[in-house]
CSV table of N, CA and C in Angstrom, one decimal:
chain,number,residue,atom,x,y,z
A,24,UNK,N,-7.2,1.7,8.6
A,24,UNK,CA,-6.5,0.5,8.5
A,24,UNK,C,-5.0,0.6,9.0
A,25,UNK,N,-4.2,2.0,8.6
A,25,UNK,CA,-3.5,2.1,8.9
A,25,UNK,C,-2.8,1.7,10.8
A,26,UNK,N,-4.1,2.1,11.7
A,26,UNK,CA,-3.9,1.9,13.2
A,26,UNK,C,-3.9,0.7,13.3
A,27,UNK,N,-4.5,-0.2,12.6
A,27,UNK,CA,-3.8,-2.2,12.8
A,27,UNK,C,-2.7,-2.7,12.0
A,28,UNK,N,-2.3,-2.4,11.9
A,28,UNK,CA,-0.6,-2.8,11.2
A,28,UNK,C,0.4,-3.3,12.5
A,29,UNK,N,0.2,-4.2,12.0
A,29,UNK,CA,1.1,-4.9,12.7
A,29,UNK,C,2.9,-5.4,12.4
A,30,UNK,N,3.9,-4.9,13.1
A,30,UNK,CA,5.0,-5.4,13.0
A,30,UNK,C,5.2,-6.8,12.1
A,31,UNK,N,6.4,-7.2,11.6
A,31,UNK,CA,7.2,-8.2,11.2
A,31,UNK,C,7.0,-9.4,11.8
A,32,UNK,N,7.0,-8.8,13.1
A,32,UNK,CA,7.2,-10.5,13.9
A,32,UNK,C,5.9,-10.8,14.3
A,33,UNK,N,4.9,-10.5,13.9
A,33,UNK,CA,3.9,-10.3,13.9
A,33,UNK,C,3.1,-11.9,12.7
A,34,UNK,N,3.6,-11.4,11.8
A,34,UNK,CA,2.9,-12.4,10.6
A,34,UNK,C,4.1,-13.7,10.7
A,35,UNK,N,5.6,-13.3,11.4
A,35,UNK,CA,6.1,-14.8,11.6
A,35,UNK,C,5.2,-15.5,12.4
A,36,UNK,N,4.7,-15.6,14.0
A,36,UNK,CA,4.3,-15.6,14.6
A,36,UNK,C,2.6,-16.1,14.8
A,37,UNK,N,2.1,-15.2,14.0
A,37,UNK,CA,0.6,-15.5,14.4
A,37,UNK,C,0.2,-16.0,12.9
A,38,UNK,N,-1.0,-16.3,12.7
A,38,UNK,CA,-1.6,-16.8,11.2
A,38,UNK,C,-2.1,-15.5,10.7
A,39,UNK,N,-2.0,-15.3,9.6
A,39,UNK,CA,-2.8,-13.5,8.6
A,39,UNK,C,-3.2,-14.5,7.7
A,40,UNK,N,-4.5,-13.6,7.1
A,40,UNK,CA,-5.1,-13.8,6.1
A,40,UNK,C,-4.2,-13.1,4.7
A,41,UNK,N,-3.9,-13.6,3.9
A,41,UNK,CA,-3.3,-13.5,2.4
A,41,UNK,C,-4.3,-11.9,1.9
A,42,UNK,N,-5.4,-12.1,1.6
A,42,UNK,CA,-6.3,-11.2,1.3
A,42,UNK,C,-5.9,-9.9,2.1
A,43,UNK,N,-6.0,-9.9,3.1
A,43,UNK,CA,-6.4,-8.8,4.1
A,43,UNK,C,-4.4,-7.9,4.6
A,44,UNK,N,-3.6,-9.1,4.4
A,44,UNK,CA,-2.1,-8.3,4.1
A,44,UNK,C,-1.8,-7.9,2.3
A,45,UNK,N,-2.6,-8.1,1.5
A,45,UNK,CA,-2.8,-7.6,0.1
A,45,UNK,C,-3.1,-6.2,0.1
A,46,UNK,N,-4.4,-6.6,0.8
A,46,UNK,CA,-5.0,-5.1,0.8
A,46,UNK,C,-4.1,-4.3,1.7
A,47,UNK,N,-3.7,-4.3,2.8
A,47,UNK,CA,-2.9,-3.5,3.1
A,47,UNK,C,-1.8,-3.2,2.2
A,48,UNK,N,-1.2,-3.7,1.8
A,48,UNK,CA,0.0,-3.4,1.1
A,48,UNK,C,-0.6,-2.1,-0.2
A,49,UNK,N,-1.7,-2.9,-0.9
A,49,UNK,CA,-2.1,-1.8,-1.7
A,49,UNK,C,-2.6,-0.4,-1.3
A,50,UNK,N,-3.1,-0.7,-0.3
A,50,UNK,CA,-3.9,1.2,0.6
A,50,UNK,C,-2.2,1.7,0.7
A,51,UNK,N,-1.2,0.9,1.2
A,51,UNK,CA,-0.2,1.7,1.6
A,51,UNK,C,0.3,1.8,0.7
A,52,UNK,N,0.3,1.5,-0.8
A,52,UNK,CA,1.3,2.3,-1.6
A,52,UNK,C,0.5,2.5,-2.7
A,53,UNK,N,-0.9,3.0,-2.5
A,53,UNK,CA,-1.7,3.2,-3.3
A,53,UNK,C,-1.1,5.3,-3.3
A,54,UNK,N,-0.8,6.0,-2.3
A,54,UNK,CA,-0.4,7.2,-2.6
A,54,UNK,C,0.9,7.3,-3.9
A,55,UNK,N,1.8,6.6,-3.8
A,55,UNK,CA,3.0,6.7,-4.0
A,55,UNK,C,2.8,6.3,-6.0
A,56,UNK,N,1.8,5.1,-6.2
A,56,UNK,CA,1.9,5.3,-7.5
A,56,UNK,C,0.8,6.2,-8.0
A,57,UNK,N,-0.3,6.5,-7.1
A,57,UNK,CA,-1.2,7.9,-7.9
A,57,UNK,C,-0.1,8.2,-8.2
A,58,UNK,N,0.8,9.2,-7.5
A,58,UNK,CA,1.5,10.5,-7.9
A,58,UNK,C,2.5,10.3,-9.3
A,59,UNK,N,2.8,8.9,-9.5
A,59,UNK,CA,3.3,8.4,-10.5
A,59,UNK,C,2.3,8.7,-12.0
A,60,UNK,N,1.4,8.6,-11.9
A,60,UNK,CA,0.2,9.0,-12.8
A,60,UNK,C,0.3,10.1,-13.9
A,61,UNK,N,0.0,9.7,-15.0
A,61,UNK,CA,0.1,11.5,-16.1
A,61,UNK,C,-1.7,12.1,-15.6
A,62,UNK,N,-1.0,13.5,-15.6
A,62,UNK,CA,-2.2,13.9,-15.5
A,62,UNK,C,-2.8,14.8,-17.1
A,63,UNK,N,-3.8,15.2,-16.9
A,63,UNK,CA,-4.6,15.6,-17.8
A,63,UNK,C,-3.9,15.8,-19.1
A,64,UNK,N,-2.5,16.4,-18.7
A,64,UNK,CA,-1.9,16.8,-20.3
A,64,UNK,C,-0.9,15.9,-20.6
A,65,UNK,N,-0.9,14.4,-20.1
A,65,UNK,CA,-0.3,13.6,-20.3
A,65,UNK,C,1.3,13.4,-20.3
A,66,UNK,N,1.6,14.3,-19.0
A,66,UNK,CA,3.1,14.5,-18.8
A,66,UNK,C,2.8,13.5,-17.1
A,67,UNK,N,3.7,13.4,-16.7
A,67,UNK,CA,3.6,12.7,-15.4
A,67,UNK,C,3.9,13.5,-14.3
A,68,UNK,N,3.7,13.2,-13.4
A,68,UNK,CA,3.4,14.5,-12.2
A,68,UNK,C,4.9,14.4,-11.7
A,69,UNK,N,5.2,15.7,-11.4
A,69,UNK,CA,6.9,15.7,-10.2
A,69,UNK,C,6.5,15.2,-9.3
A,70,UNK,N,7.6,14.7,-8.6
A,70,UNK,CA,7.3,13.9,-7.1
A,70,UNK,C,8.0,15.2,-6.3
């Protein structure tokens, strides 16, 4: 998903689907809150 991302001027410009710039947004910052996560012993992970 990452290889169709499209620029800024991009979504001024042309029509996007609501849905389908959602889900991007969440794949792309789906790493960033895992790591935010407690793990097993219920402390939160170092970044």
């Amino acid at each position: 998903m990452l290889a169709q991302e499209l620029g800024a001027n991009d979504y001024v410009t042309k029509p996007f689907n609501l849905h389908a710039l959602t889900e991007r947004i969440r794949v792309l910052t789906k790493p960033a809150i895992s790591s935010l996560s407690p793990d097993f012993t219920g402390q939160t992970a170092q970044i």
